[in-house]
């Protein structure tokens, strides 16, 4: 009947996300949605879910979850040592779940965000055309202890599933692809931007990633009216720092938009955590 | 027949592979706003099969488009064609919204300081702030945050040097040359002069905002007891926001 996944402990920061909330940026509502679209799509694909089905996005430290019914799950993206009833399980593979099973996580082996997909997707609240959690739009902005996330019962017809091999270059590369942004012409020294390695600042989350690195000259006598920014927009701040806006970013901003990450760039950056190195690569 | 009064030189710039930025001259002006809103509504109507969403700001319109269906060059051509046709403006019904604000010092925590800075009585600031018909240029920053034009120069107040960690939902504030209402609890550096008990973003309604770009907005002063009363009515859904059609 009312089947669910119960949150025994929430982990660091986990949210329900789908492909995002489109059509509401003009009302100031961020797009939100999964940070790493490629890994979330893989998790859904393994279960034959429609792409963009709502998944649980788990950041660095995993939750502990209890299943009230049988279903199928798959986990893709970062490897946070998942365990089913205390036994290690593979990622990038379909796993059959029985009623009463407990999914937990251990040490972060690589990446930053992992995606837990469930057969037919999580059935949480659907607001303004999306399941994606966001403060003041959905009731919750993260999962918390005691939450019961609604799911559909599914009885598996098979018990053996094969593992998909992924290219680990996706997690290892420091190269983040981008194109020129609307205010690229204000960059007076492109060598600093493209030939430096930047380190991800502690102050990085679903709204944006701050990069620590050499200061980039800020244009003098520059004026810009507040204008729209998008996930993947790279802003140059007056202190010479770069901020890369991510899925929960504000809809408008007033700093020069010097670069725009490609979708692949956003996906790869989403798997970086504080102190990881990145390099910006201009793609023509 | 009211044809478009002015024709601007538009510039087109890509933002990645699926967004196109259209820019007007860099000015905050009502004629520009009207031209943006006119083009926006025609694009949303005529190109709805290839446009995912449109985002307007002071002097720009950003289009998110289906890059798998249309190339940027094709899209740019389509927009130029639409803009070139001197069709009658899609007349949007403009409204003026009357917004209750309690300027009591319990809410208007920076009012006294501003009055000292401006060497005047706090009541003069309240009177001036609530006498203006502000123009809504666009909605951005936070869900339901209205960018308002028209704050008189005599009550421009620099932003606080240290932003507050938490500003209450509904706070009415002045930041530099702008005034606005915080639609949700948020950090912020603006000077707070009052509080409105209304919801500026309602996630369970579509559209989620009662006001839209191009509308006007006027504040009116209410007592603390009225603030409480209206807050209760907003909560149970019985409060009707007053407006007139312009």
XYZ file of C-alpha atoms in Angstrom:
530
model
C 0.000 0.000 0.000
C 1.898 3.011 1.264
C 5.417 1.819 0.731
C 8.408 3.901 1.597
C 12.094 4.200 2.352
C 12.594 5.325 5.947
C 15.508 7.553 6.870
C 17.230 6.047 9.927
C 20.040 8.604 9.699
C 20.287 11.281 6.989
C 24.045 11.447 6.324
C 25.686 14.777 5.528
C 23.344 16.224 2.918
C 20.972 14.200 0.770
C 18.160 15.530 -1.396
C 15.594 14.226 -3.847
C 16.387 15.569 -7.321
C 15.080 15.086 -10.846
C 16.096 16.819 -14.069
C 15.172 20.198 -12.560
C 12.411 22.753 -12.369
C 12.032 24.489 -15.725
C 9.888 27.496 -16.551
C 10.143 29.311 -13.226
C 13.465 31.153 -13.405
C 11.553 34.277 -14.420
C 9.871 34.127 -10.992
C 13.254 33.840 -9.294
C 13.049 30.072 -8.778
C 16.321 28.191 -9.390
C 16.401 25.212 -11.731
C 17.773 22.821 -9.074
C 17.933 19.192 -10.289
C 20.707 16.603 -10.152
C 24.210 18.095 -10.141
C 25.831 15.263 -12.136
C 23.291 14.441 -14.857
C 25.432 11.673 -16.344
C 25.690 9.589 -13.163
C 22.027 10.132 -12.247
C 21.013 9.082 -15.773
C 23.099 5.910 -15.468
C 21.422 5.009 -12.171
C 17.970 5.482 -13.738
C 18.936 3.752 -16.975
C 20.015 0.589 -15.152
C 16.474 0.283 -13.765
C 14.789 1.188 -17.066
C 13.344 4.253 -15.376
C 12.483 7.225 -17.579
C 15.533 9.500 -17.623
C 15.035 12.305 -15.125
C 13.128 10.126 -12.652
C 13.618 11.449 -9.119
C 16.684 10.007 -7.383
C 18.364 10.583 -4.018
C 21.485 12.720 -4.412
C 23.904 11.837 -1.614
C 26.841 14.083 -0.755
C 30.087 12.514 0.572
C 28.591 10.821 3.651
C 25.713 8.465 3.058
C 22.440 8.005 4.910
C 21.111 4.819 6.518
C 17.845 3.747 4.910
C 15.228 1.086 5.696
C 13.015 -0.336 2.931
C 9.377 -1.134 3.767
C 8.924 -3.306 0.680
C 10.705 -5.184 -2.072
C 12.066 -3.157 -4.961
C 15.123 -2.675 -7.176
C 17.750 -0.007 -6.657
C 20.934 1.101 -8.352
C 23.690 3.400 -7.189
C 25.935 5.423 -9.525
C 28.339 8.360 -9.302
C 30.652 8.672 -6.290
C 31.628 5.446 -4.530
C 30.675 5.824 -0.856
C 31.154 2.103 -0.028
C 27.457 1.138 0.005
C 26.365 -1.824 2.141
C 23.155 -3.814 2.198
C 22.499 -5.323 5.645
C 26.175 -4.665 6.447
C 27.478 -6.509 3.348
C 29.286 -4.488 0.670
C 27.414 -4.100 -2.601
C 28.536 -2.956 -6.035
C 27.718 0.376 -7.551
C 26.681 0.728 -11.219
C 24.567 -2.398 -10.846
C 20.938 -3.272 -10.139
C 20.411 -4.593 -6.607
C 17.279 -6.479 -5.512
C 15.872 -5.250 -2.199
C 13.657 -7.202 0.186
C 11.282 -5.795 2.765
C 13.243 -4.820 5.902
C 16.612 -4.442 4.140
C 18.906 -1.679 5.378
C 21.129 0.305 3.016
C 24.061 2.128 4.559
C 27.288 3.702 3.377
C 30.920 3.770 4.471
C 34.056 5.598 3.393
C 34.122 7.889 0.360
C 36.406 6.175 -2.167
C 36.121 8.638 -5.059
C 33.860 11.415 -6.344
C 31.607 13.636 -4.229
C 27.955 12.877 -5.093
C 26.297 9.523 -5.518
C 22.849 8.799 -6.892
C 20.469 6.249 -5.454
C 17.799 5.406 -8.021
C 14.807 3.263 -7.196
C 12.505 1.326 -9.520
C 9.840 3.810 -10.830
C 11.494 6.689 -8.967
C 10.825 8.249 -5.554
C 7.188 9.366 -5.229
C 7.793 12.463 -3.095
C 5.937 15.764 -3.527
C 5.806 17.231 -7.022
C 5.794 21.027 -6.958
C 5.975 23.427 -9.909
C 6.664 20.597 -12.363
C 9.512 19.024 -10.412
C 10.401 16.707 -7.529
C 13.653 18.583 -6.826
C 14.053 19.717 -3.230
C 14.580 23.429 -2.720
C 14.061 25.666 0.351
C 10.714 27.474 0.413
C 9.486 25.549 -2.638
C 9.347 21.964 -1.399
C 8.431 21.201 2.220
C 11.896 19.779 2.906
C 15.241 20.963 1.634
C 17.082 17.766 2.628
C 16.140 14.364 4.003
C 16.044 14.090 7.768
C 15.781 11.343 10.367
C 12.348 9.723 10.395
C 11.329 10.834 6.877
C 9.396 8.224 4.939
C 10.110 8.694 1.237
C 7.251 7.111 -0.750
C 8.155 4.432 -3.317
C 6.331 1.775 -5.361
C 6.555 -1.933 -4.603
C 8.333 -3.982 -7.229
C 8.919 -7.722 -7.263
C 12.061 -8.639 -9.171
C 11.751 -11.370 -11.820
C 15.451 -12.098 -11.706
C 18.068 -12.021 -8.991
C 21.290 -11.711 -10.959
C 22.326 -8.450 -12.581
C 25.535 -7.470 -14.328
C 27.717 -4.510 -13.402
C 28.259 -1.678 -15.891
C 31.892 -0.721 -16.345
C 32.383 3.036 -16.203
C 35.332 5.080 -17.434
C 37.072 6.318 -14.283
C 38.623 9.181 -16.259
C 35.288 10.921 -15.584
C 36.227 11.147 -11.891
C 40.000 11.516 -12.291
C 40.307 14.280 -14.857
C 40.927 17.793 -13.577
C 39.840 19.311 -16.903
C 36.513 21.131 -16.857
C 35.251 22.154 -20.285
C 33.686 25.538 -20.904
C 32.885 28.086 -23.590
C 33.206 31.888 -23.618
C 30.586 33.739 -21.588
C 28.854 37.037 -22.466
C 31.525 39.149 -20.686
C 34.555 37.090 -21.757
C 35.992 40.169 -23.496
C 36.629 41.692 -20.059
C 39.284 39.077 -19.290
C 42.580 40.873 -19.794
C 44.818 37.914 -19.064
C 43.407 34.646 -20.375
C 46.636 32.788 -19.534
C 45.898 33.033 -15.802
C 42.428 31.619 -16.394
C 43.392 28.708 -18.614
C 46.896 27.818 -17.505
C 46.355 27.753 -13.759
C 45.133 24.948 -11.595
C 42.453 26.029 -9.154
C 41.554 24.357 -5.924
C 37.932 23.916 -4.853
C 37.201 26.093 -1.830
C 35.501 24.797 1.344
C 32.726 27.202 0.556
C 31.290 25.087 -2.282
C 27.867 23.531 -2.497
C 24.846 23.020 -4.766
C 24.566 26.795 -5.259
C 28.101 27.346 -6.428
C 31.751 26.353 -6.324
C 34.343 28.923 -5.352
C 37.800 28.410 -6.814
C 40.986 29.272 -4.946
C 43.886 30.226 -7.163
C 45.800 33.173 -8.588
C 43.847 36.430 -8.594
C 42.454 37.317 -11.998
C 42.530 41.029 -12.886
C 39.058 42.531 -12.466
C 38.105 44.977 -15.210
C 38.254 48.630 -14.221
C 35.520 51.080 -15.172
C 33.152 48.251 -15.787
C 29.423 48.493 -15.293
C 26.849 45.818 -15.756
C 23.175 45.727 -14.913
C 21.916 42.657 -13.054
C 21.207 40.009 -15.677
C 20.464 36.331 -15.832
C 22.943 33.654 -14.789
C 22.616 29.905 -15.289
C 23.993 26.724 -13.768
C 27.538 26.515 -15.138
C 28.030 30.285 -15.387
C 31.554 31.287 -14.264
C 31.517 34.679 -12.550
C 34.568 36.844 -11.929
C 34.279 38.650 -8.581
C 35.892 42.023 -7.738
C 38.427 40.193 -5.526
C 39.673 38.340 -8.611
C 38.139 35.006 -7.601
C 36.055 32.742 -9.783
C 32.665 31.430 -8.703
C 31.097 28.669 -10.758
C 27.343 28.684 -10.323
C 25.702 25.291 -9.931
C 22.169 23.880 -10.039
C 20.719 25.747 -7.023
C 22.185 29.100 -8.094
C 20.264 32.353 -8.038
C 18.575 33.349 -11.272
C 20.290 36.711 -11.688
C 23.645 38.258 -10.847
C 25.752 41.331 -11.457
C 29.292 40.001 -11.849
C 30.889 39.478 -15.280
C 29.956 36.076 -16.724
C 33.284 35.223 -18.275
C 32.762 31.525 -19.055
C 29.994 28.953 -19.272
C 30.627 25.325 -18.362
C 29.395 22.645 -20.744
C 26.974 20.045 -19.370
C 29.923 17.635 -19.206
C 31.884 20.291 -17.293
C 29.067 20.688 -14.740
C 28.813 16.890 -14.366
C 32.540 16.486 -13.714
C 32.790 19.490 -11.398
C 29.866 18.074 -9.357
C 32.107 15.128 -8.462
C 34.852 17.417 -7.046
C 35.051 18.285 -3.372
C 36.931 20.842 -1.284
C 40.705 20.941 -2.025
C 40.371 18.986 -5.309
C 42.155 20.592 -8.268
C 40.519 21.682 -11.501
C 41.657 23.382 -14.707
C 39.366 25.273 -17.054
C 39.573 24.202 -20.689
C 38.116 26.357 -23.428
C 36.155 24.364 -25.959
C 35.582 26.105 -29.272
C -2.962 51.243 -33.098
C 0.008 51.445 -30.800
C 3.005 50.234 -32.670
C 6.258 49.661 -30.849
C 7.409 53.192 -30.123
C 11.087 52.532 -30.521
C 13.265 49.970 -32.166
C 16.434 49.082 -30.319
C 19.661 47.599 -31.551
C 19.687 44.147 -30.037
C 22.840 42.094 -29.516
C 22.845 38.307 -29.360
C 25.351 36.282 -27.332
C 25.427 32.562 -26.554
C 25.576 31.292 -22.961
C 26.730 27.739 -23.543
C 25.083 25.462 -26.097
C 21.437 25.882 -25.135
C 20.965 29.475 -23.974
C 20.879 32.709 -25.934
C 21.247 36.130 -24.326
C 19.547 39.083 -26.035
C 20.688 42.487 -24.805
C 19.186 45.960 -25.025
C 21.108 49.203 -24.348
C 22.488 49.252 -20.810
C 19.863 51.458 -19.169
C 17.124 51.008 -16.588
C 14.160 52.426 -18.508
C 10.492 51.712 -18.865
C 10.592 51.832 -22.692
C 13.270 49.121 -22.653
C 11.310 47.059 -20.133
C 8.172 47.249 -22.280
C 10.103 46.275 -25.405
C 11.634 43.265 -23.576
C 8.260 42.123 -22.229
C 6.673 42.517 -25.656
C 9.343 40.418 -27.373
C 9.295 37.893 -24.514
C 5.577 37.291 -24.783
C 5.747 36.985 -28.591
C 8.642 34.504 -28.388
C 6.833 32.447 -25.739
C 3.789 32.401 -28.002
C 5.324 31.950 -31.455
C 8.343 29.754 -30.624
C 6.862 27.663 -27.820
C 7.954 24.393 -29.449
C 11.655 25.264 -29.323
C 11.871 27.453 -26.204
C 12.181 25.830 -22.760
C 11.990 29.065 -20.789
C 12.688 32.789 -20.966
C 14.252 34.971 -18.266
C 14.001 38.758 -18.372
C 16.109 41.315 -16.484
C 16.705 45.113 -16.679
C 18.088 45.133 -20.216
C 18.202 41.502 -21.233
C 16.167 38.500 -22.189
C 17.699 35.024 -21.912
C 16.218 32.113 -23.817
C 16.799 28.488 -22.881
C 16.127 26.522 -26.064
C 16.040 22.954 -27.294
C 19.442 22.774 -28.990
C 18.609 19.336 -30.350
C 15.749 20.897 -32.369
C 17.101 24.279 -33.416
C 20.584 25.727 -33.962
C 21.587 29.028 -32.400
C 21.803 30.679 -35.831
C 18.326 29.496 -36.772
C 16.928 30.716 -33.462
C 18.613 34.103 -33.862
C 17.065 34.440 -37.337
C 13.618 33.553 -36.018
C 13.882 36.171 -33.282
C 15.112 38.851 -35.668
C 12.112 38.101 -37.887
C 9.718 38.393 -34.972
C 11.350 41.626 -33.783
C 11.293 43.145 -37.283
C 7.553 42.679 -37.706
C 5.900 45.868 -36.567
C 2.959 44.065 -35.107
C 0.829 45.728 -32.546
C 2.308 45.215 -29.142
C 0.878 42.252 -27.311
C -0.830 44.398 -24.739
C -0.220 42.971 -21.336
C -2.716 44.010 -18.767
C -0.805 46.086 -16.243
C -1.824 46.153 -12.631
C -0.919 48.270 -9.656
C -0.651 46.235 -6.453
C -1.223 47.739 -2.989
C 1.130 46.163 -0.491
C 0.579 46.485 3.272
C 3.742 47.266 5.248
C 4.162 47.694 8.973
C 6.901 50.295 9.487
C 6.760 49.947 13.291
C 10.233 49.963 14.858
C 9.738 46.348 15.899
C 10.068 45.509 12.171
C 11.819 48.613 10.805
C 15.002 47.961 12.735
C 17.141 50.318 10.633
C 14.629 53.139 10.275
C 15.999 55.171 13.198
C 19.548 54.947 11.846
C 18.465 56.039 8.363
C 16.541 58.970 9.856
C 19.690 60.085 11.686
C 21.748 59.728 8.512
C 19.213 61.768 6.533
C 18.649 64.203 9.425
C 14.898 63.808 9.300
C 12.005 62.201 11.130
C 11.424 58.445 10.515
C 7.830 59.331 9.570
C 9.051 61.385 6.619
C 10.924 58.354 5.298
C 7.823 56.181 5.726
C 5.672 58.803 3.990
C 8.037 59.101 1.048
C 8.645 55.351 0.727
C 4.901 54.654 0.643
C 4.044 57.502 -1.747
C 5.728 56.064 -4.836
C 4.351 53.803 -7.548
C 7.301 51.478 -8.084
C 7.798 49.691 -11.397
C 8.501 45.936 -11.255
C 11.407 45.398 -13.666
C 11.855 41.671 -13.108
C 11.881 38.910 -10.511
C 15.225 37.381 -9.522
C 17.774 36.741 -6.745
C 15.352 34.697 -4.582
C 12.055 33.055 -5.572
C 9.603 35.971 -5.635
C 12.088 38.832 -5.124
C 10.833 41.846 -7.108
C 13.345 44.275 -8.613
C 11.603 47.636 -8.132
C 12.457 50.879 -9.901
C 11.623 54.356 -8.641
C 13.112 54.782 -5.147
C 13.527 58.565 -4.597
C 17.162 59.640 -4.414
C 16.632 61.313 -1.037
C 16.175 57.894 0.587
C 19.001 56.043 -1.161
C 20.985 54.393 1.656
C 24.267 52.453 1.237
C 24.110 48.736 2.009
C 25.327 47.633 5.427
C 29.061 46.968 5.509
C 28.412 43.601 7.179
C 25.369 41.739 5.888
C 23.000 40.237 8.439
C 23.035 36.437 8.656
C 19.260 36.251 8.779
C 16.624 38.654 7.560
C 12.962 37.903 8.275
C 10.560 36.852 5.568
C 8.609 39.887 4.369
C 11.289 42.425 5.395
C 10.970 45.640 3.380
C 14.393 47.132 2.837
C 16.518 49.731 1.077
C 19.867 48.770 -0.483
C 21.668 51.568 -2.293
C 19.350 52.877 -5.023
C 16.900 50.012 -4.664
C 14.046 48.994 -2.448
C 12.612 45.500 -2.154
C 10.901 42.849 -0.062
C 12.666 39.685 1.135
C 10.223 36.938 0.044
C 11.789 34.370 2.365
C 14.236 34.261 5.255
C 17.667 35.031 3.839
C 21.021 36.611 4.632
C 21.195 40.171 3.343
C 22.889 43.550 3.525
C 19.987 45.916 2.958
C 18.600 48.369 5.530
C 15.322 47.117 6.948
C 12.495 49.628 7.322
C 9.399 47.455 7.728
C 7.654 44.156 7.080
C 4.874 42.966 4.801
C 2.737 39.994 5.898
C 2.090 38.842 2.285
C 3.490 35.808 0.457
C 5.480 36.896 -2.583
C 6.111 33.339 -3.761
C 3.467 30.624 -3.413
C 4.856 27.277 -4.581
C 1.379 25.728 -4.684
C 0.121 28.237 -7.231
C 1.081 28.503 -10.885
C 2.275 31.127 -11.597
C 3.767 31.266 -8.097
C 3.937 35.094 -8.008
C 0.876 37.374 -8.001
C 2.858 40.259 -9.492
C 4.732 40.232 -12.785
C 7.341 42.319 -14.545
C 5.780 45.516 -15.925
C 3.252 45.820 -13.077
C 3.361 48.654 -10.534
C 3.484 48.364 -6.765
C 2.647 50.836 -3.989
C 3.193 50.315 -0.271
C 0.712 51.442 2.389
C 1.419 51.749 6.072
C -0.371 49.475 8.543
C -0.351 49.151 12.331
C 1.175 46.222 14.207
C -2.291 44.860 15.004
C -3.252 44.988 11.299
C -0.021 43.195 10.375
C -1.001 40.388 12.732
C -4.548 40.297 11.368
C -3.435 40.208 7.712
C -0.803 37.550 8.481
C -3.593 35.347 9.882
C -5.794 35.964 6.823
C -2.864 35.214 4.476
C -2.284 31.992 6.389
C -5.886 30.798 5.993
C -6.126 32.048 2.415
C -8.823 34.664 2.974
C -6.722 37.785 2.358
C -7.260 39.436 -1.029
C -4.409 41.626 -2.217
C -5.813 44.904 -3.515
C -5.022 45.964 -7.059
C -6.266 48.161 -9.866
C -5.903 47.713 -13.588
C -3.899 50.382 -15.324
